[in-house]
Amino acid sequence: MNILIAPNAFKNSINALETGLVIKEAWSKVRPTDHIVIKPMADGGDGFAQIVGEEKKGQKVTVSTKNALGQPHEGFYYKVNNETAIVDLASNCGMQTIKDGTLNALEANTEGLGIVIQKAIQKGCSEIIVGLGGSASTDFGLGAIHALGAKFKDQNNDVIVPNGGNLHRIKSIDLSELEDTIQNIHFYIAIDVENKLLGKKGAAPVFAPQKGASPEEVKQLDTNLEKIAFLTQKITQKDVVSMHGGGAAGGTSAGFWAYLNAEPMHGSQFMMKVMGLQQEIEKADLVITSEGCLDQQTLAGKIPSVIAEYGNQFFVPTICLVGSNTLQYNDEHPFYSIFSINQKFDAIEKAIQETKNNLEHTTFQIAKIFHLGKNKADQEF
């Protein structure tokens, strides 16, 4: 059999490449003669820059920057063909950069991402591809835009560093230095969700609780986003409220579109093209993908479901290995089958710690089922 392993990361546990290697090792213990190809995936979040940068044979450049809470952090981008920078929010100022796990939704910002982008521009990059996902902040991307030269001022004309909790204090914006910085620079943003900026399915109500926000803080963040959105529309004449995907990464997609003229692109489709996944699916007999939490959001264009949909076009079944599955058995989805790797009712922290072992065990059991089917078929002939 030809097996294509196209895994997504298990957030806060193992990255996409590690996930693929665990699946391959467990599968090969049962079926050592199968031909296995690993294509790690990311639709904008964890692992995006590394996966794309390495696939494009880029050079990794490390940068001293800040995490989401302003603490020193070693970030990076990949430089491709001396002119393109591949960077992602997650590895530079996302949730994974807060080592002690102490989240603060109001204080978190994206300044660290902006510092890395600024360094890439200084090194001669004129095309910046940014993966948006895995954020710890809800600051409309203004922390990053501040690092690139924009000056956000309060009612006293004092410059403030934007974060989720102080967006309402911004009364005026000086874009002159920013405009000089980004002149002749082309930005592209890979977005991993379809959510708009505001509303019940907006950036704050849907994603801020995952970033440590209390119900009261969610309301505050949503109100702050609304205020900065209308100020932004007044300044840039761009309707950030209506932008599809404007809620990605705490509104960073909307902010980058408005102030950096960034061109949005669907992270899943971009990754499929970069990794040549359609061709790999056509050659496969079976596709195995993965997702930390499989839910309705996954079905709204995230990488595992896009992979499965491509598989269905070529009559190649796709198995999805998940940490948790909130879908009902009769919900429509593109997967041939879904397996939860967690066999016990462990607390989430324990389950995350055991991801690698649970993934290995589940893959091993699935491979045995396939092997049994092959043996049965051989006996019949």
GROMACS .gro file of C-alpha atoms in nm:
model
  381
    1MET     CA    1   0.000   0.000   0.000
    2ASN     CA    2   0.098   0.361  -0.060
    3ILE     CA    3   0.031   0.560   0.256
    4LEU     CA    4   0.029   0.940   0.265
    5ILE     CA    5   0.065   1.085   0.615
    6ALA     CA    6  -0.036   1.454   0.607
    7PRO     CA    7  -0.060   1.547   0.975
    8ASN     CA    8  -0.160   1.868   1.148
    9ALA     CA    9   0.003   1.949   1.482
   10PHE     CA   10  -0.148   1.853   1.817
   11LYS     CA   11  -0.146   2.198   1.974
   12ASN     CA   12   0.058   2.235   2.294
   13SER     CA   13   0.196   1.885   2.247
   14ILE     CA   14   0.376   1.762   1.932
   15ASN     CA   15   0.427   1.943   1.604
   16ALA     CA   16   0.318   1.822   1.262
   17LEU     CA   17   0.650   1.662   1.167
   18GLU     CA   18   0.677   1.478   1.500
   19THR     CA   19   0.318   1.362   1.458
   20GLY     CA   20   0.398   1.223   1.114
   21LEU     CA   21   0.704   1.036   1.237
   22VAL     CA   22   0.512   0.878   1.527
   23ILE     CA   23   0.238   0.760   1.290
   24LYS     CA   24   0.491   0.622   1.041
   25GLU     CA   25   0.687   0.432   1.308
   26ALA     CA   26   0.376   0.275   1.460
   27TRP     CA   27   0.231   0.181   1.119
   28SER     CA   28   0.558   0.029   1.000
   29LYS     CA   29   0.572  -0.204   1.300
   30VAL     CA   30   0.268  -0.381   1.158
   31ARG     CA   31   0.310  -0.320   0.785
   32PRO     CA   32   0.683  -0.270   0.717
   33THR     CA   33   0.655  -0.309   0.339
   34ASP     CA   34   0.408  -0.025   0.286
   35HIS     CA   35   0.547   0.280   0.106
   36ILE     CA   36   0.498   0.583   0.332
   37VAL     CA   37   0.529   0.953   0.245
   38ILE     CA   38   0.510   1.220   0.518
   39LYS     CA   39   0.393   1.571   0.431
   40PRO     CA   40   0.353   1.778   0.752
   41MET     CA   41   0.084   2.044   0.723
   42ALA     CA   42  -0.022   2.374   0.880
   43ASP     CA   43  -0.287   2.615   0.757
   44GLY     CA   44  -0.141   2.928   0.914
   45GLY     CA   45  -0.083   2.833   1.277
   46ASP     CA   46   0.175   2.621   1.457
   47GLY     CA   47   0.458   2.509   1.229
   48PHE     CA   48   0.358   2.716   0.925
   49ALA     CA   49   0.688   2.898   0.870
   50GLN     CA   50   0.905   2.593   0.933
   51ILE     CA   51   0.705   2.364   0.705
   52VAL     CA   52   0.682   2.611   0.417
   53GLY     CA   53   1.035   2.742   0.466
   54GLU     CA   54   1.193   2.396   0.462
   55GLU     CA   55   0.981   2.281   0.166
   56LYS     CA   56   1.104   2.589  -0.024
   57LYS     CA   57   1.466   2.519   0.079
   58GLY     CA   58   1.479   2.847   0.273
   59GLN     CA   59   1.740   2.968   0.520
   60LYS     CA   60   1.627   2.990   0.882
   61VAL     CA   61   1.708   3.328   1.038
   62THR     CA   62   1.678   3.366   1.416
   63VAL     CA   63   1.571   3.699   1.566
   64SER     CA   64   1.565   3.833   1.920
   65THR     CA   65   1.206   3.939   1.976
   66LYS     CA   66   0.928   3.933   2.239
   67ASN     CA   67   0.657   3.682   2.316
   68ALA     CA   68   0.292   3.778   2.348
   69LEU     CA   69   0.348   3.919   2.698
   70GLY     CA   70   0.659   4.119   2.612
   71GLN     CA   71   0.911   3.873   2.753
   72PRO     CA   72   1.238   3.807   2.564
   73HIS     CA   73   1.199   3.534   2.304
   74GLU     CA   74   1.403   3.390   2.019
   75GLY     CA   75   1.190   3.407   1.709
   76PHE     CA   76   1.265   3.324   1.348
   77TYR     CA   77   1.168   3.349   0.985
   78TYR     CA   78   1.276   3.163   0.672
   79LYS     CA   79   1.440   3.356   0.389
   80VAL     CA   80   1.369   3.214   0.043
   81ASN     CA   81   1.546   3.325  -0.277
   82ASN     CA   82   1.692   3.628  -0.092
   83GLU     CA   83   1.367   3.822  -0.124
   84THR     CA   84   1.082   3.631   0.043
   85ALA     CA   85   1.034   3.594   0.418
   86ILE     CA   86   0.814   3.314   0.552
   87VAL     CA   87   0.705   3.397   0.905
   88ASP     CA   88   0.426   3.292   1.139
   89LEU     CA   89   0.264   3.449   1.440
   90ALA     CA   90   0.249   3.127   1.642
   91SER     CA   91   0.623   3.071   1.680
   92ASN     CA   92   0.709   3.437   1.740
   93CYS     CA   93   0.437   3.563   1.975
   94GLY     CA   94   0.171   3.291   1.988
   95MET     CA   95   0.045   3.080   2.275
   96GLN     CA   96   0.335   2.838   2.241
   97THR     CA   97   0.583   3.117   2.329
   98ILE     CA   98   0.439   3.163   2.679
   99LYS     CA   99   0.645   2.897   2.850
  100ASP     CA  100   0.476   2.896   3.190
  101GLY     CA  101   0.129   2.887   3.034
  102THR     CA  102   0.018   3.204   3.212
  103LEU     CA  103  -0.218   3.363   2.961
  104ASN     CA  104  -0.334   3.724   2.979
  105ALA     CA  105  -0.581   3.808   2.705
  106LEU     CA  106  -0.588   4.181   2.781
  107GLU     CA  107  -0.211   4.234   2.798
  108ALA     CA  108  -0.108   4.006   2.510
  109ASN     CA  109  -0.012   4.161   2.178
  110THR     CA  110   0.161   4.091   1.846
  111GLU     CA  111   0.460   4.325   1.881
  112GLY     CA  112   0.699   4.029   1.863
  113LEU     CA  113   0.569   3.937   1.517
  114GLY     CA  114   0.626   4.293   1.396
  115ILE     CA  115   0.983   4.292   1.524
  116VAL     CA  116   1.060   3.979   1.321
  117ILE     CA  117   0.897   4.123   1.008
  118GLN     CA  118   1.093   4.446   1.052
  119LYS     CA  119   1.420   4.250   1.071
  120ALA     CA  120   1.329   4.059   0.754
  121ILE     CA  121   1.262   4.384   0.568
  122GLN     CA  122   1.594   4.525   0.689
  123LYS     CA  123   1.764   4.213   0.549
  124GLY     CA  124   1.625   4.286   0.204
  125CYS     CA  125   1.300   4.087   0.194
  126SER     CA  126   1.038   4.255  -0.023
  127GLU     CA  127   0.775   3.980  -0.003
  128ILE     CA  128   0.644   3.878   0.339
  129ILE     CA  129   0.422   3.570   0.377
  130VAL     CA  130   0.269   3.554   0.724
  131GLY     CA  131   0.090   3.256   0.874
  132LEU     CA  132  -0.182   3.369   1.113
  133GLY     CA  133  -0.298   3.125   1.378
  134GLY     CA  134  -0.213   3.002   1.725
  135SER     CA  135  -0.229   3.353   1.870
  136ALA     CA  136  -0.246   3.449   2.237
  137SER     CA  137  -0.365   3.801   2.161
  138THR     CA  138  -0.669   3.995   2.045
  139ASP     CA  139  -0.504   4.322   1.944
  140PHE     CA  140  -0.612   4.357   1.578
  141GLY     CA  141  -0.246   4.305   1.486
  142LEU     CA  142  -0.166   4.656   1.603
  143GLY     CA  143   0.124   4.544   1.823
  144ALA     CA  144   0.300   4.423   1.508
  145ILE     CA  145   0.201   4.732   1.311
  146HIS     CA  146   0.338   4.948   1.595
  147ALA     CA  147   0.671   4.762   1.569
  148LEU     CA  148   0.674   4.844   1.197
  149GLY     CA  149   0.649   5.217   1.265
  150ALA     CA  150   0.287   5.317   1.324
  151LYS     CA  151   0.229   5.546   1.622
  152PHE     CA  152  -0.097   5.490   1.810
  153LYS     CA  153  -0.189   5.786   2.029
  154ASP     CA  154  -0.434   5.836   2.314
  155GLN     CA  155  -0.644   6.144   2.392
  156ASN     CA  156  -0.336   6.316   2.539
  157ASN     CA  157  -0.142   6.252   2.217
  158ASP     CA  158   0.084   6.008   2.402
  159VAL     CA  159   0.204   5.703   2.207
  160ILE     CA  160   0.085   5.370   2.348
  161VAL     CA  161   0.185   5.014   2.264
  162PRO     CA  162  -0.141   4.845   2.161
  163ASN     CA  163  -0.275   4.531   2.324
  164GLY     CA  164  -0.617   4.375   2.354
  165GLY     CA  165  -0.704   4.571   2.664
  166ASN     CA  166  -0.616   4.921   2.550
  167LEU     CA  167  -0.743   4.945   2.192
  168HIS     CA  168  -1.026   5.172   2.310
  169ARG     CA  169  -0.769   5.432   2.419
  170ILE     CA  170  -0.643   5.486   2.065
  171LYS     CA  171  -0.778   5.816   1.934
  172SER     CA  172  -0.540   5.893   1.648
  173ILE     CA  173  -0.279   5.713   1.438
  174ASP     CA  174   0.037   5.845   1.270
  175LEU     CA  175   0.116   5.620   0.973
  176SER     CA  176   0.402   5.820   0.818
  177GLU     CA  177   0.689   5.603   0.946
  178LEU     CA  178   0.495   5.283   0.873
  179GLU     CA  179   0.434   5.393   0.515
  180ASP     CA  180   0.807   5.449   0.467
  181THR     CA  181   0.887   5.106   0.613
  182ILE     CA  182   0.646   4.910   0.395
  183GLN     CA  183   0.695   5.101   0.071
  184ASN     CA  184   0.740   4.845  -0.209
  185ILE     CA  185   0.685   4.558   0.039
  186HIS     CA  186   0.419   4.302  -0.053
  187PHE     CA  187   0.240   4.120   0.227
  188TYR     CA  188   0.040   3.797   0.207
  189ILE     CA  189  -0.147   3.649   0.502
  190ALA     CA  190  -0.242   3.283   0.533
  191ILE     CA  191  -0.568   3.261   0.728
  192ASP     CA  192  -0.691   2.944   0.897
  193VAL     CA  193  -1.050   3.049   0.987
  194GLU     CA  194  -1.348   3.211   0.814
  195ASN     CA  195  -1.474   3.408   1.116
  196LYS     CA  196  -1.537   3.777   1.074
  197LEU     CA  197  -1.398   4.030   1.320
  198LEU     CA  198  -1.715   4.105   1.519
  199GLY     CA  199  -2.040   3.936   1.617
  200LYS     CA  200  -2.126   3.614   1.796
  201LYS     CA  201  -1.876   3.422   1.583
  202GLY     CA  202  -1.617   3.699   1.590
  203ALA     CA  203  -1.259   3.702   1.715
  204ALA     CA  204  -1.333   3.768   2.081
  205PRO     CA  205  -1.641   3.549   2.153
  206VAL     CA  206  -1.503   3.244   1.971
  207PHE     CA  207  -1.130   3.254   2.036
  208ALA     CA  208  -1.055   3.479   2.336
  209PRO     CA  209  -1.172   3.220   2.595
  210GLN     CA  210  -0.899   2.988   2.461
  211LYS     CA  211  -0.652   3.268   2.537
  212GLY     CA  212  -0.750   3.294   2.902
  213ALA     CA  213  -1.021   3.560   2.875
  214SER     CA  214  -1.305   3.560   3.129
  215PRO     CA  215  -1.662   3.631   3.007
  216GLU     CA  216  -1.621   3.993   3.116
  217GLU     CA  217  -1.289   4.021   2.933
  218VAL     CA  218  -1.442   3.871   2.619
  219LYS     CA  219  -1.700   4.151   2.618
  220GLN     CA  220  -1.428   4.411   2.674
  221LEU     CA  221  -1.214   4.272   2.392
  222ASP     CA  222  -1.511   4.262   2.155
  223THR     CA  223  -1.599   4.623   2.238
  224ASN     CA  224  -1.239   4.730   2.189
  225LEU     CA  225  -1.223   4.557   1.850
  226GLU     CA  226  -1.544   4.730   1.747
  227LYS     CA  227  -1.402   5.072   1.836
  228ILE     CA  228  -1.070   5.021   1.660
  229ALA     CA  229  -1.251   4.874   1.359
  230PHE     CA  230  -1.456   5.188   1.305
  231LEU     CA  231  -1.153   5.413   1.357
  232THR     CA  232  -0.962   5.200   1.107
  233GLN     CA  233  -1.241   5.219   0.850
  234LYS     CA  234  -1.245   5.597   0.888
  235ILE     CA  235  -0.868   5.618   0.828
  236THR     CA  236  -0.817   5.352   0.560
  237GLN     CA  237  -1.161   5.336   0.394
  238LYS     CA  238  -1.146   4.957   0.427
  239ASP     CA  239  -1.448   4.766   0.557
  240VAL     CA  240  -1.268   4.543   0.807
  241VAL     CA  241  -1.596   4.441   0.971
  242SER     CA  242  -1.718   4.265   0.656
  243MET     CA  243  -1.388   4.094   0.578
  244HIS     CA  244  -1.415   3.715   0.565
  245GLY     CA  245  -1.148   3.574   0.795
  246GLY     CA  246  -1.104   3.914   0.961
  247GLY     CA  247  -1.128   3.749   1.302
  248ALA     CA  248  -0.819   3.533   1.245
  249ALA     CA  249  -0.544   3.562   1.507
  250GLY     CA  250  -0.735   3.805   1.725
  251GLY     CA  251  -0.818   4.032   1.433
  252THR     CA  252  -0.459   4.045   1.306
  253SER     CA  253  -0.578   3.952   0.957
  254ALA     CA  254  -0.811   4.252   0.946
  255GLY     CA  255  -0.545   4.487   1.081
  256PHE     CA  256  -0.280   4.365   0.834
  257TRP     CA  257  -0.526   4.393   0.545
  258ALA     CA  258  -0.615   4.750   0.641
  259TYR     CA  259  -0.276   4.894   0.735
  260LEU     CA  260  -0.026   4.678   0.541
  261ASN     CA  261  -0.243   4.616   0.233
  262ALA     CA  262  -0.184   4.246   0.296
  263GLU     CA  263  -0.345   4.006   0.051
  264PRO     CA  264  -0.547   3.736   0.232
  265MET     CA  265  -0.519   3.376   0.116
  266HIS     CA  266  -0.673   3.056   0.243
  267GLY     CA  267  -0.404   2.885   0.447
  268SER     CA  268  -0.519   2.533   0.362
  269GLN     CA  269  -0.524   2.590  -0.013
  270PHE     CA  270  -0.187   2.765   0.000
  271MET     CA  271  -0.034   2.476   0.193
  272MET     CA  272  -0.185   2.215  -0.040
  273LYS     CA  273  -0.019   2.391  -0.334
  274VAL     CA  274   0.319   2.443  -0.166
  275MET     CA  275   0.341   2.081  -0.051
  276GLY     CA  276   0.217   1.936  -0.381
  277LEU     CA  277  -0.043   1.743  -0.186
  278GLN     CA  278  -0.292   1.686  -0.466
  279GLN     CA  279  -0.033   1.486  -0.659
  280GLU     CA  280   0.058   1.287  -0.348
  281ILE     CA  281  -0.308   1.208  -0.278
  282GLU     CA  282  -0.359   1.084  -0.633
  283LYS     CA  283  -0.077   0.831  -0.583
  284ALA     CA  284  -0.195   0.713  -0.239
  285ASP     CA  285  -0.413   0.419  -0.137
  286LEU     CA  286  -0.478   0.570   0.206
  287VAL     CA  287  -0.435   0.915   0.362
  288ILE     CA  288  -0.384   0.968   0.735
  289THR     CA  289  -0.423   1.316   0.882
  290SER     CA  290  -0.465   1.452   1.235
  291GLU     CA  291  -0.620   1.731   1.441
  292GLY     CA  292  -0.601   1.821   1.809
  293CYS     CA  293  -0.973   1.898   1.837
  294LEU     CA  294  -1.209   1.796   1.559
  295ASP     CA  295  -1.519   2.017   1.555
  296GLN     CA  296  -1.739   2.218   1.321
  297GLN     CA  297  -1.458   2.473   1.289
  298THR     CA  298  -1.240   2.199   1.137
  299LEU     CA  299  -1.502   2.138   0.870
  300ALA     CA  300  -1.503   2.507   0.775
  301GLY     CA  301  -1.198   2.480   0.550
  302LYS     CA  302  -0.923   2.377   0.792
  303ILE     CA  303  -0.645   2.159   0.662
  304PRO     CA  304  -0.765   1.809   0.771
  305SER     CA  305  -1.105   1.849   0.607
  306VAL     CA  306  -0.954   1.999   0.291
  307ILE     CA  307  -0.721   1.699   0.267
  308ALA     CA  308  -1.015   1.461   0.306
  309GLU     CA  309  -1.217   1.645   0.042
  310TYR     CA  310  -0.930   1.613  -0.205
  311GLY     CA  311  -0.907   1.245  -0.114
  312ASN     CA  312  -1.274   1.195  -0.194
  313GLN     CA  313  -1.224   1.350  -0.539
  314PHE     CA  314  -0.974   1.074  -0.618
  315PHE     CA  315  -1.154   0.796  -0.427
  316VAL     CA  316  -0.876   0.778  -0.167
  317PRO     CA  317  -1.004   0.727   0.191
  318THR     CA  318  -0.880   0.962   0.464
  319ILE     CA  319  -0.847   0.862   0.829
  320CYS     CA  320  -0.832   1.142   1.085
  321LEU     CA  321  -0.662   1.085   1.422
  322VAL     CA  322  -0.781   1.336   1.681
  323GLY     CA  323  -0.725   1.434   2.041
  324SER     CA  324  -1.094   1.505   2.086
  325ASN     CA  325  -1.397   1.481   1.860
  326THR     CA  326  -1.706   1.694   1.919
  327LEU     CA  327  -1.887   1.576   1.605
  328GLN     CA  328  -2.186   1.345   1.632
  329TYR     CA  329  -2.171   1.008   1.457
  330ASN     CA  330  -2.432   1.119   1.203
  331ASP     CA  331  -2.279   1.461   1.128
  332GLU     CA  332  -2.172   1.505   0.768
  333HIS     CA  333  -1.796   1.518   0.722
  334PRO     CA  334  -1.546   1.424   0.448
  335PHE     CA  335  -1.347   1.166   0.645
  336TYR     CA  336  -1.364   0.793   0.580
  337SER     CA  337  -1.326   0.736   0.954
  338ILE     CA  338  -1.229   0.928   1.268
  339PHE     CA  339  -1.038   0.785   1.563
  340SER     CA  340  -0.987   0.953   1.898
  341ILE     CA  341  -0.642   0.869   2.030
  342ASN     CA  342  -0.745   0.916   2.394
  343GLN     CA  343  -0.866   0.590   2.544
  344LYS     CA  344  -0.914   0.722   2.900
  345PHE     CA  345  -1.112   1.002   3.060
  346ASP     CA  346  -0.798   1.193   3.157
  347ALA     CA  347  -0.781   1.562   3.242
  348ILE     CA  348  -0.682   1.774   2.942
  349GLU     CA  349  -0.333   1.837   3.082
  350LYS     CA  350  -0.272   1.463   3.122
  351ALA     CA  351  -0.411   1.388   2.776
  352ILE     CA  352  -0.178   1.646   2.620
  353GLN     CA  353   0.122   1.493   2.798
  354GLU     CA  354   0.028   1.148   2.668
  355THR     CA  355  -0.037   1.255   2.308
  356LYS     CA  356   0.267   1.081   2.162
  357ASN     CA  357   0.201   0.749   2.339
  358ASN     CA  358  -0.171   0.757   2.263
  359LEU     CA  359  -0.108   0.841   1.898
  360GLU     CA  360   0.138   0.554   1.864
  361HIS     CA  361  -0.099   0.307   2.029
  362THR     CA  362  -0.400   0.408   1.818
  363THR     CA  363  -0.206   0.401   1.491
  364PHE     CA  364  -0.071   0.057   1.576
  365GLN     CA  365  -0.424  -0.076   1.633
  366ILE     CA  366  -0.555   0.073   1.308
  367ALA     CA  367  -0.265  -0.077   1.113
  368LYS     CA  368  -0.347  -0.418   1.261
  369ILE     CA  369  -0.704  -0.389   1.132
  370PHE     CA  370  -0.577  -0.307   0.782
  371HIS     CA  371  -0.330  -0.594   0.803
  372LEU     CA  372  -0.606  -0.834   0.905
  373GLY     CA  373  -0.811  -0.726   0.605
  374LYS     CA  374  -0.516  -0.785   0.372
  375ASN     CA  375  -0.452  -1.132   0.516
  376LYS     CA  376  -0.818  -1.225   0.476
  377ALA     CA  377  -0.816  -1.108   0.116
  378ASP     CA  378  -0.500  -1.307   0.044
  379GLN     CA  379  -0.658  -1.622   0.191
  380GLU     CA  380  -0.965  -1.586  -0.030
  381PHE     CA  381  -0.747  -1.579  -0.339
   0.00000   0.00000   0.00000
